[in-house]
Amino acid sequence: STGGAVATPEDHDVEYLTPVSIGTPEQILNLDIDTGSSDLWVFSSETSRSEVKGQTLYDPSNSSTAQKLEGYTWSISYGDGSSSAGEVYLDTVSIGALTVSSQAVEVAQKVSSEFTSDSNNDGLLGLGFGSLNTVQPNAQKTFFDNAMPALDSPVFTADLKAGIPGRYNFGYIDPNAYTGNITYVSVDDSQGFWDWTSPGYAIGSGSFENTTIKGIADTGTSLLLLPSSVVSAYYGKISGAKYDSTQAGYVLPCSPTPPDFAFGVGDDGAAIVLPGKYINYAPTGSSGTTCFGGIQGDSGIGFAIFGDVALKAAFVVFDGGSKTLGWASK
Ligand SMILES: CC[C@H](C)[C@H](NC(=O)C[C@H](O)[C@H](CC1CCCCC1)NC(=O)CCNC(=O)[C@H](Cc1ccccc1)NC(=O)N1CCC(N)CC1)C(=O)NCc1cnc(C)nc1N
């Protein structure tokens, strides 16, 4: 079997939302597919009313296939300090033509203010490794883990785009979605992330810098977070770029367009090139002359995060069979 659905960007590509069908009859929620976590949780009829502002709610009592996992709970917190918690049901979940009949659907009873204020985001669908799932007393499988045995190929692909809808596909690799070759690299799943190592980077037309960059491919992170040495080398090339402590990040003049940034993939010279305009993440003020940088430092995290700013420049294969990542230009 195969499946897939569109991934529609919110403002500034801060996140991408994908329609997911839950229950019988189907209830369609727009979820943030997140390779950096492994819980499928949704706003629901059980979410405290004061914490709901416009989100679509999953109501298990309206689904003939919902079954409550009595005594099961979940609680999660994310890198940006947001959090949510609740109870657990099993129900039918589909992404396009791909259906998992007994998927753990974690219903939120409480969500932090960041989720409340994100009115288009009805929850998250985690595609990290199972070790990250927070359900107690027994961890639950991700949608991908449940679907994998039935998939034509044990893969899903991320084809995010700048400012326009892209796609997540399951079970196949669309040869029309990328150019050139897909370069596969090994993944370290010991921390539950799609963790890989880039051999280095290049700035604009500059020479390639060989430096090991270990990091995760994370569709749930908006920016590209890299070691401070790389970040200061990049912004050092841009007059007027500086670290702005009030913004807690590097800012740069929105014009002229900043230099491209390329990161290496594999050991035979392949690279993914981010057009400089991707580094103009969003204007910081009303004048539109200063932009917040799409590349920021990873200090305090312990690894780099190849988030949406990087992923939208590539076609990425997440191979659950061989536990590898495939990177291609497009
Ligand atoms: C089982 C936990 C699981 C593995 C968890 N995984 C993650 O945090 C990574 C995961 O991909 C999450 C998924 C997010 C969570 C918030 C909602 C959107 C999805 N990613 C992050 O937290 C990365 C940092 N956040 C971001 O990148 C958010 C994402 C977002 C998008 C839209 C709206 C709101 C938030 N972006 C922003 O806040 N932006 C606003 C500011 C702008 N300058 C950039 C964009 C973890 O590591 N948690 C441990 C943890 C807990 N607490 C903390 C403080 N740090 C932690 N690392």
Short mmCIF file of C-alpha atoms and ligand atoms in Angstrom, two decimals:
data_model
loop_
_atom_site.label_atom_id
_atom_site.label_comp_id
_atom_site.label_asym_id
_atom_site.label_seq_id
_atom_site.Cartn_x
_atom_site.Cartn_y
_atom_site.Cartn_z
CA SER A 1 0.00 0.00 0.00
CA THR A 2 0.96 3.65 -0.36
CA GLY A 3 -0.47 7.00 0.69
CA GLY A 4 0.26 10.65 1.11
CA ALA A 5 -1.15 14.12 1.49
CA VAL A 6 -0.33 17.79 1.01
CA ALA A 7 1.77 19.75 3.48
CA THR A 8 0.58 23.34 3.52
CA PRO A 9 2.87 26.03 5.01
CA GLU A 10 1.69 28.48 7.62
CA ASP A 11 3.07 32.04 7.56
CA HIS A 12 6.84 32.21 6.95
CA ASP A 13 6.84 28.41 6.60
CA VAL A 14 6.91 28.28 10.42
CA GLU A 15 5.16 24.89 10.20
CA TYR A 16 3.44 22.70 7.63
CA LEU A 17 -0.06 21.28 8.20
CA THR A 18 -1.39 18.04 6.66
CA PRO A 19 -5.03 16.80 6.64
CA VAL A 20 -5.34 13.53 8.59
CA SER A 21 -8.54 11.49 8.81
CA ILE A 22 -9.44 9.99 12.22
CA GLY A 23 -12.35 7.76 13.21
CA THR A 24 -15.62 6.51 11.68
CA PRO A 25 -17.18 8.53 10.15
CA GLU A 26 -13.95 10.35 9.42
CA GLN A 27 -13.03 13.48 11.36
CA ILE A 28 -10.39 15.44 9.41
CA LEU A 29 -7.83 17.38 11.44
CA ASN A 30 -4.86 19.42 10.18
CA LEU A 31 -1.79 18.04 11.94
CA ASP A 32 1.85 19.09 12.05
CA ILE A 33 3.81 16.02 10.89
CA ASP A 34 6.86 16.02 13.14
CA THR A 35 9.89 13.76 12.57
CA GLY A 36 11.32 15.19 15.82
CA SER A 37 8.80 13.47 18.10
CA SER A 38 6.76 10.26 18.21
CA ASP A 39 3.35 11.03 19.69
CA LEU A 40 0.18 11.45 17.61
CA TRP A 41 -1.84 13.84 19.72
CA VAL A 42 -4.88 15.95 18.86
CA PHE A 43 -7.06 18.71 20.20
CA SER A 44 -10.21 16.95 21.35
CA SER A 45 -13.60 17.16 23.03
CA GLU A 46 -11.63 16.54 26.24
CA THR A 47 -9.35 19.57 25.83
CA SER A 48 -10.20 22.17 28.45
CA ARG A 49 -12.36 24.81 26.77
CA SER A 50 -10.25 27.76 27.86
CA GLU A 51 -7.26 26.25 26.00
CA VAL A 52 -9.07 25.88 22.65
CA LYS A 53 -9.11 28.81 20.21
CA GLY A 54 -10.40 27.77 16.81
CA GLN A 55 -8.84 24.32 16.51
CA THR A 56 -10.83 21.38 15.08
CA LEU A 57 -11.58 18.86 17.85
CA TYR A 58 -11.49 15.06 17.59
CA ASP A 59 -14.47 13.62 19.48
CA PRO A 60 -14.04 9.89 20.15
CA SER A 61 -17.67 9.59 21.23
CA ASN A 62 -18.63 10.37 17.62
CA SER A 63 -16.43 7.56 16.25
CA SER A 64 -17.82 4.01 16.13
CA THR A 65 -14.26 2.64 15.88
CA ALA A 66 -12.78 4.52 18.86
CA GLN A 67 -11.70 2.38 21.81
CA LYS A 68 -10.45 3.96 25.01
CA LEU A 69 -7.17 2.61 26.47
CA GLU A 70 -8.30 2.79 30.11
CA GLY A 71 -5.60 4.04 32.47
CA TYR A 72 -3.26 5.14 29.66
CA THR A 73 -1.91 8.68 29.75
CA TRP A 74 0.65 10.80 27.91
CA SER A 75 2.54 14.00 28.61
CA ILE A 76 5.05 15.70 26.33
CA SER A 77 7.22 18.83 26.28
CA TYR A 78 9.03 20.24 23.27
CA GLY A 79 12.22 22.12 22.56
CA ASP A 80 10.41 25.44 22.40
CA GLY A 81 9.02 24.90 25.90
CA SER A 82 5.49 24.05 24.73
CA SER A 83 3.71 21.02 26.18
CA SER A 84 0.50 18.97 26.20
CA ALA A 85 -0.97 15.97 28.03
CA GLY A 86 -4.03 13.72 28.13
CA GLU A 87 -5.50 10.25 27.62
CA VAL A 88 -5.31 7.63 24.84
CA TYR A 89 -7.74 5.99 22.39
CA LEU A 90 -7.21 3.54 19.54
CA ASP A 91 -8.92 4.50 16.29
CA THR A 92 -8.63 4.32 12.51
CA VAL A 93 -6.23 6.91 11.07
CA SER A 94 -5.62 7.65 7.37
CA ILE A 95 -3.24 9.86 5.45
CA GLY A 96 -4.64 9.88 1.92
CA ALA A 97 -5.14 6.28 0.78
CA LEU A 98 -3.02 4.83 3.60
CA THR A 99 -5.04 3.57 6.58
CA VAL A 100 -3.91 2.23 9.95
CA SER A 101 -6.87 0.56 11.66
CA SER A 102 -5.67 0.59 15.26
CA GLN A 103 -3.55 3.70 15.79
CA ALA A 104 -2.98 5.24 19.21
CA VAL A 105 -4.66 8.65 19.11
CA GLU A 106 -3.60 10.71 22.10
CA VAL A 107 -6.34 13.15 23.06
CA ALA A 108 -5.20 16.36 24.75
CA GLN A 109 -6.83 17.34 28.02
CA LYS A 110 -4.46 20.27 28.44
CA VAL A 111 -2.19 22.17 26.08
CA SER A 112 0.24 25.04 26.73
CA SER A 113 -0.48 28.56 25.51
CA GLU A 114 1.68 28.18 22.38
CA PHE A 115 -0.71 25.49 21.10
CA THR A 116 -3.80 27.43 22.11
CA SER A 117 -2.64 30.45 20.09
CA ASP A 118 -1.73 28.35 17.02
CA SER A 119 -5.35 28.16 15.83
CA ASN A 120 -4.76 26.21 12.59
CA ASN A 121 -2.74 23.46 14.25
CA ASP A 122 -5.06 20.66 15.47
CA GLY A 123 -2.20 18.53 16.83
CA LEU A 124 0.96 16.66 15.95
CA LEU A 125 1.67 13.39 14.14
CA GLY A 126 5.08 12.18 15.25
CA LEU A 127 7.29 10.22 12.85
CA GLY A 128 10.35 9.89 15.07
CA PHE A 129 11.44 6.51 16.41
CA GLY A 130 9.24 4.63 18.87
CA SER A 131 11.57 5.18 21.84
CA LEU A 132 10.39 8.81 21.99
CA ASN A 133 6.70 7.98 22.53
CA THR A 134 5.47 9.28 25.91
CA VAL A 135 2.41 7.04 26.51
CA GLN A 136 2.31 5.33 29.92
CA PRO A 137 2.19 2.52 31.05
CA ASN A 138 3.06 1.13 27.58
CA ALA A 139 4.58 3.21 24.77
CA GLN A 140 2.55 3.25 21.54
CA LYS A 141 3.71 2.87 17.94
CA THR A 142 3.84 5.72 15.45
CA PHE A 143 1.64 5.82 12.36
CA PHE A 144 4.68 4.89 10.25
CA ASP A 145 5.66 1.93 12.45
CA ASN A 146 2.09 0.62 12.27
CA ALA A 147 1.86 1.16 8.51
CA MET A 148 5.34 -0.09 7.56
CA PRO A 149 4.60 -3.82 7.15
CA ALA A 150 1.88 -3.05 4.59
CA LEU A 151 3.84 -0.41 2.67
CA ASP A 152 5.21 -1.23 -0.81
CA SER A 153 8.52 0.11 0.50
CA PRO A 154 9.32 0.92 4.18
CA VAL A 155 9.78 4.64 3.57
CA PHE A 156 8.11 8.00 3.82
CA THR A 157 9.27 11.12 1.98
CA ALA A 158 9.15 14.83 2.85
CA ASP A 159 8.85 17.31 -0.01
CA LEU A 160 8.30 20.64 1.77
CA LYS A 161 8.33 23.83 -0.30
CA ALA A 162 8.88 27.53 0.27
CA GLY A 163 5.54 29.31 0.54
CA ILE A 164 3.51 26.73 -1.39
CA PRO A 165 2.11 23.30 -0.52
CA GLY A 166 4.42 20.30 -0.68
CA ARG A 167 3.77 16.66 0.15
CA TYR A 168 4.41 13.79 2.52
CA ASN A 169 4.26 10.39 0.78
CA PHE A 170 4.30 6.92 2.33
CA GLY A 171 5.49 3.65 0.79
CA TYR A 172 7.03 4.97 -2.42
CA ILE A 173 9.52 7.43 -3.88
CA ASP A 174 8.08 9.72 -6.55
CA PRO A 175 10.74 9.96 -9.30
CA ASN A 176 9.20 13.25 -10.50
CA ALA A 177 9.70 14.94 -7.13
CA TYR A 178 13.47 15.41 -7.31
CA THR A 179 16.39 15.99 -9.65
CA GLY A 180 19.73 14.16 -9.91
CA ASN A 181 20.49 11.31 -7.51
CA ILE A 182 19.32 10.57 -3.98
CA THR A 183 22.35 10.29 -1.68
CA TYR A 184 21.70 8.00 1.29
CA VAL A 185 23.43 8.49 4.65
CA SER A 186 23.34 6.39 7.80
CA VAL A 187 21.07 7.28 10.72
CA ASP A 188 21.82 6.91 14.44
CA ASP A 189 18.42 6.17 16.03
CA SER A 190 19.82 5.73 19.57
CA GLN A 191 18.24 9.04 20.73
CA GLY A 192 15.00 8.40 18.86
CA PHE A 193 15.72 11.02 16.20
CA TRP A 194 16.60 10.79 12.50
CA ASP A 195 20.16 11.69 13.45
CA TRP A 196 22.81 11.90 10.70
CA THR A 197 26.18 13.56 9.99
CA SER A 198 26.89 16.13 7.31
CA PRO A 199 30.55 16.42 6.22
CA GLY A 200 30.49 20.23 6.02
CA TYR A 201 29.21 23.33 4.28
CA ALA A 202 29.87 26.08 1.75
CA ILE A 203 28.79 29.73 1.77
CA GLY A 204 27.85 31.35 -1.53
CA SER A 205 30.45 30.52 -4.16
CA GLY A 206 33.07 29.87 -1.46
CA SER A 207 35.07 26.70 -1.01
CA PHE A 208 33.66 23.70 0.84
CA GLU A 209 34.53 23.63 4.56
CA ASN A 210 35.08 20.09 5.84
CA THR A 211 33.64 19.99 9.34
CA THR A 212 31.51 17.25 10.88
CA ILE A 213 27.96 18.43 11.59
CA LYS A 214 25.85 15.87 13.51
CA GLY A 215 22.18 16.71 13.60
CA ILE A 216 18.58 15.62 13.18
CA ALA A 217 16.21 15.92 10.23
CA ASP A 218 13.25 17.53 11.98
CA THR A 219 10.12 18.60 10.08
CA GLY A 220 8.74 20.02 13.38
CA THR A 221 11.48 22.61 13.77
CA SER A 222 11.08 25.79 11.73
CA LEU A 223 14.71 26.88 11.37
CA LEU A 224 18.12 25.44 10.48
CA LEU A 225 20.09 25.31 13.76
CA LEU A 226 23.85 24.81 13.30
CA PRO A 227 27.08 24.97 15.36
CA SER A 228 28.03 28.54 16.28
CA SER A 229 31.27 28.34 14.24
CA VAL A 230 29.24 27.75 11.07
CA VAL A 231 26.64 30.38 11.94
CA SER A 232 29.19 33.12 12.62
CA ALA A 233 31.08 32.21 9.42
CA TYR A 234 27.84 32.64 7.47
CA TYR A 235 26.67 35.92 8.99
CA GLY A 236 30.26 37.21 8.94
CA LYS A 237 29.89 37.38 5.16
CA ILE A 238 26.90 39.72 5.36
CA SER A 239 27.43 43.41 6.12
CA GLY A 240 24.88 44.58 8.65
CA ALA A 241 24.18 41.09 10.00
CA LYS A 242 24.47 40.85 13.77
CA TYR A 243 23.34 38.91 16.82
CA ASP A 244 20.35 40.77 18.29
CA SER A 245 19.86 39.81 21.95
CA THR A 246 16.33 41.21 22.07
CA GLN A 247 15.38 38.95 19.14
CA ALA A 248 17.53 36.18 20.65
CA GLY A 249 19.05 35.45 17.27
CA TYR A 250 20.97 36.73 14.27
CA VAL A 251 19.24 39.38 12.19
CA LEU A 252 20.32 40.64 8.77
CA PRO A 253 19.31 43.23 6.18
CA CYS A 254 16.51 41.71 4.10
CA SER A 255 18.17 43.24 1.03
CA PRO A 256 20.40 42.52 -0.81
CA THR A 257 19.59 38.80 -0.91
CA PRO A 258 22.06 37.00 1.38
CA PRO A 259 24.49 34.36 0.08
CA ASP A 260 23.33 30.78 -0.58
CA PHE A 261 24.18 28.16 2.06
CA ALA A 262 25.04 24.57 1.11
CA PHE A 263 25.42 21.56 3.42
CA GLY A 264 27.22 18.41 2.34
CA VAL A 265 25.58 14.98 2.11
CA GLY A 266 27.63 11.77 1.94
CA ASP A 267 31.28 11.44 1.01
CA ASP A 268 31.19 11.91 -2.74
CA GLY A 269 30.60 15.66 -2.87
CA ALA A 270 26.80 15.82 -2.93
CA ALA A 271 25.26 18.90 -1.33
CA ILE A 272 21.88 20.59 -0.72
CA VAL A 273 21.89 24.30 -1.57
CA LEU A 274 19.61 26.72 0.29
CA PRO A 275 18.91 29.80 -1.86
CA GLY A 276 19.89 32.92 0.10
CA LYS A 277 16.27 34.10 0.23
CA TYR A 278 15.47 31.16 2.55
CA ILE A 279 17.73 32.82 5.14
CA ASN A 280 15.43 35.85 5.20
CA TYR A 281 13.11 33.96 7.52
CA ALA A 282 10.75 36.83 8.40
CA PRO A 283 10.89 40.62 8.73
CA THR A 284 11.53 41.63 12.36
CA GLY A 285 9.73 44.96 12.32
CA SER A 286 7.16 46.86 10.31
CA SER A 287 9.77 48.54 8.08
CA GLY A 288 10.72 45.22 6.47
CA THR A 289 14.35 46.23 6.17
CA THR A 290 15.64 43.83 8.84
CA CYS A 291 15.00 40.09 8.72
CA PHE A 292 15.30 37.35 11.34
CA GLY A 293 17.80 34.77 10.13
CA GLY A 294 16.62 31.32 9.03
CA ILE A 295 19.99 29.91 10.20
CA GLN A 296 20.55 30.16 13.96
CA GLY A 297 22.87 28.55 16.52
CA ASP A 298 22.29 25.14 18.07
CA SER A 299 24.13 25.93 21.35
CA GLY A 300 22.57 24.26 24.36
CA ILE A 301 20.86 21.60 22.23
CA GLY A 302 23.86 19.32 21.75
CA PHE A 303 23.22 18.64 18.06
CA ALA A 304 22.24 20.52 14.92
CA ILE A 305 18.63 20.60 13.74
CA PHE A 306 17.92 20.47 10.00
CA GLY A 307 14.47 22.02 10.26
CA ASP A 308 12.06 23.34 7.65
CA VAL A 309 14.41 26.07 6.36
CA ALA A 310 16.78 23.27 5.26
CA LEU A 311 14.24 20.57 4.41
CA LYS A 312 12.30 22.77 1.98
CA ALA A 313 15.42 22.91 -0.23
CA ALA A 314 15.46 19.10 -0.56
CA PHE A 315 13.52 15.94 -1.29
CA VAL A 316 14.12 13.72 1.77
CA VAL A 317 13.59 9.96 2.07
CA PHE A 318 13.13 8.63 5.62
CA ASP A 319 13.92 4.91 5.20
CA GLY A 320 12.59 2.89 8.14
CA GLY A 321 13.84 -0.38 6.64
CA SER A 322 17.54 0.45 6.35
CA LYS A 323 17.39 3.34 8.90
CA THR A 324 18.95 5.74 6.43
CA LEU A 325 18.12 9.24 5.18
CA GLY A 326 18.10 9.99 1.45
CA TRP A 327 18.75 13.57 0.30
CA ALA A 328 18.15 14.92 -3.21
CA SER A 329 17.92 18.37 -4.77
CA LYS A 330 14.74 19.39 -6.58
C1 LIG B 1 9.38 13.33 23.49
C2 LIG B 1 9.76 14.77 23.31
C3 LIG B 1 10.23 15.11 21.92
C4 LIG B 1 11.39 14.22 21.52
C5 LIG B 1 10.59 16.60 21.80
N1 LIG B 1 10.88 16.92 20.42
C6 LIG B 1 11.06 18.22 20.07
O1 LIG B 1 10.97 19.14 20.86
C7 LIG B 1 11.34 18.50 18.62
C8 LIG B 1 10.02 18.65 17.88
O2 LIG B 1 10.29 18.56 16.49
C9 LIG B 1 9.33 20.00 18.17
C10 LIG B 1 8.02 20.03 17.43
C11 LIG B 1 7.27 21.37 17.54
C12 LIG B 1 6.75 21.59 18.96
C13 LIG B 1 5.92 22.87 19.06
C14 LIG B 1 4.77 22.87 18.05
C15 LIG B 1 5.26 22.65 16.64
C16 LIG B 1 6.09 21.39 16.55
N2 LIG B 1 10.20 21.08 17.70
C17 LIG B 1 10.62 22.03 18.54
O3 LIG B 1 10.22 22.20 19.67
C18 LIG B 1 11.71 22.93 17.94
C19 LIG B 1 11.67 24.32 18.42
N3 LIG B 1 10.43 24.97 18.05
C20 LIG B 1 10.27 25.52 16.83
O4 LIG B 1 11.04 25.46 15.90
C21 LIG B 1 8.94 26.23 16.68
C22 LIG B 1 7.97 25.30 15.99
C23 LIG B 1 6.63 25.93 15.95
C24 LIG B 1 6.03 26.11 14.75
C25 LIG B 1 4.78 26.70 14.67
C26 LIG B 1 4.15 27.11 15.81
C27 LIG B 1 4.77 26.95 17.06
C28 LIG B 1 6.01 26.34 17.12
N4 LIG B 1 9.14 27.47 15.91
C29 LIG B 1 9.05 28.63 16.56
O5 LIG B 1 8.81 28.66 17.75
N5 LIG B 1 9.18 29.73 15.78
C30 LIG B 1 8.77 31.02 16.28
C31 LIG B 1 9.97 31.91 16.40
C32 LIG B 1 10.63 32.03 15.02
N6 LIG B 1 11.83 32.84 15.17
C33 LIG B 1 10.99 30.63 14.50
C34 LIG B 1 9.76 29.75 14.47
C35 LIG B 1 11.81 16.87 22.68
O6 LIG B 1 12.94 16.82 22.24
N7 LIG B 1 11.52 17.22 23.92
C36 LIG B 1 12.55 17.38 24.94
C37 LIG B 1 12.62 18.80 25.44
C38 LIG B 1 11.75 19.29 26.37
N8 LIG B 1 11.78 20.55 26.85
C39 LIG B 1 12.70 21.39 26.28
C40 LIG B 1 12.77 22.84 26.76
N9 LIG B 1 13.58 21.00 25.32
C41 LIG B 1 13.49 19.71 24.89
N10 LIG B 1 14.27 19.29 23.92
#
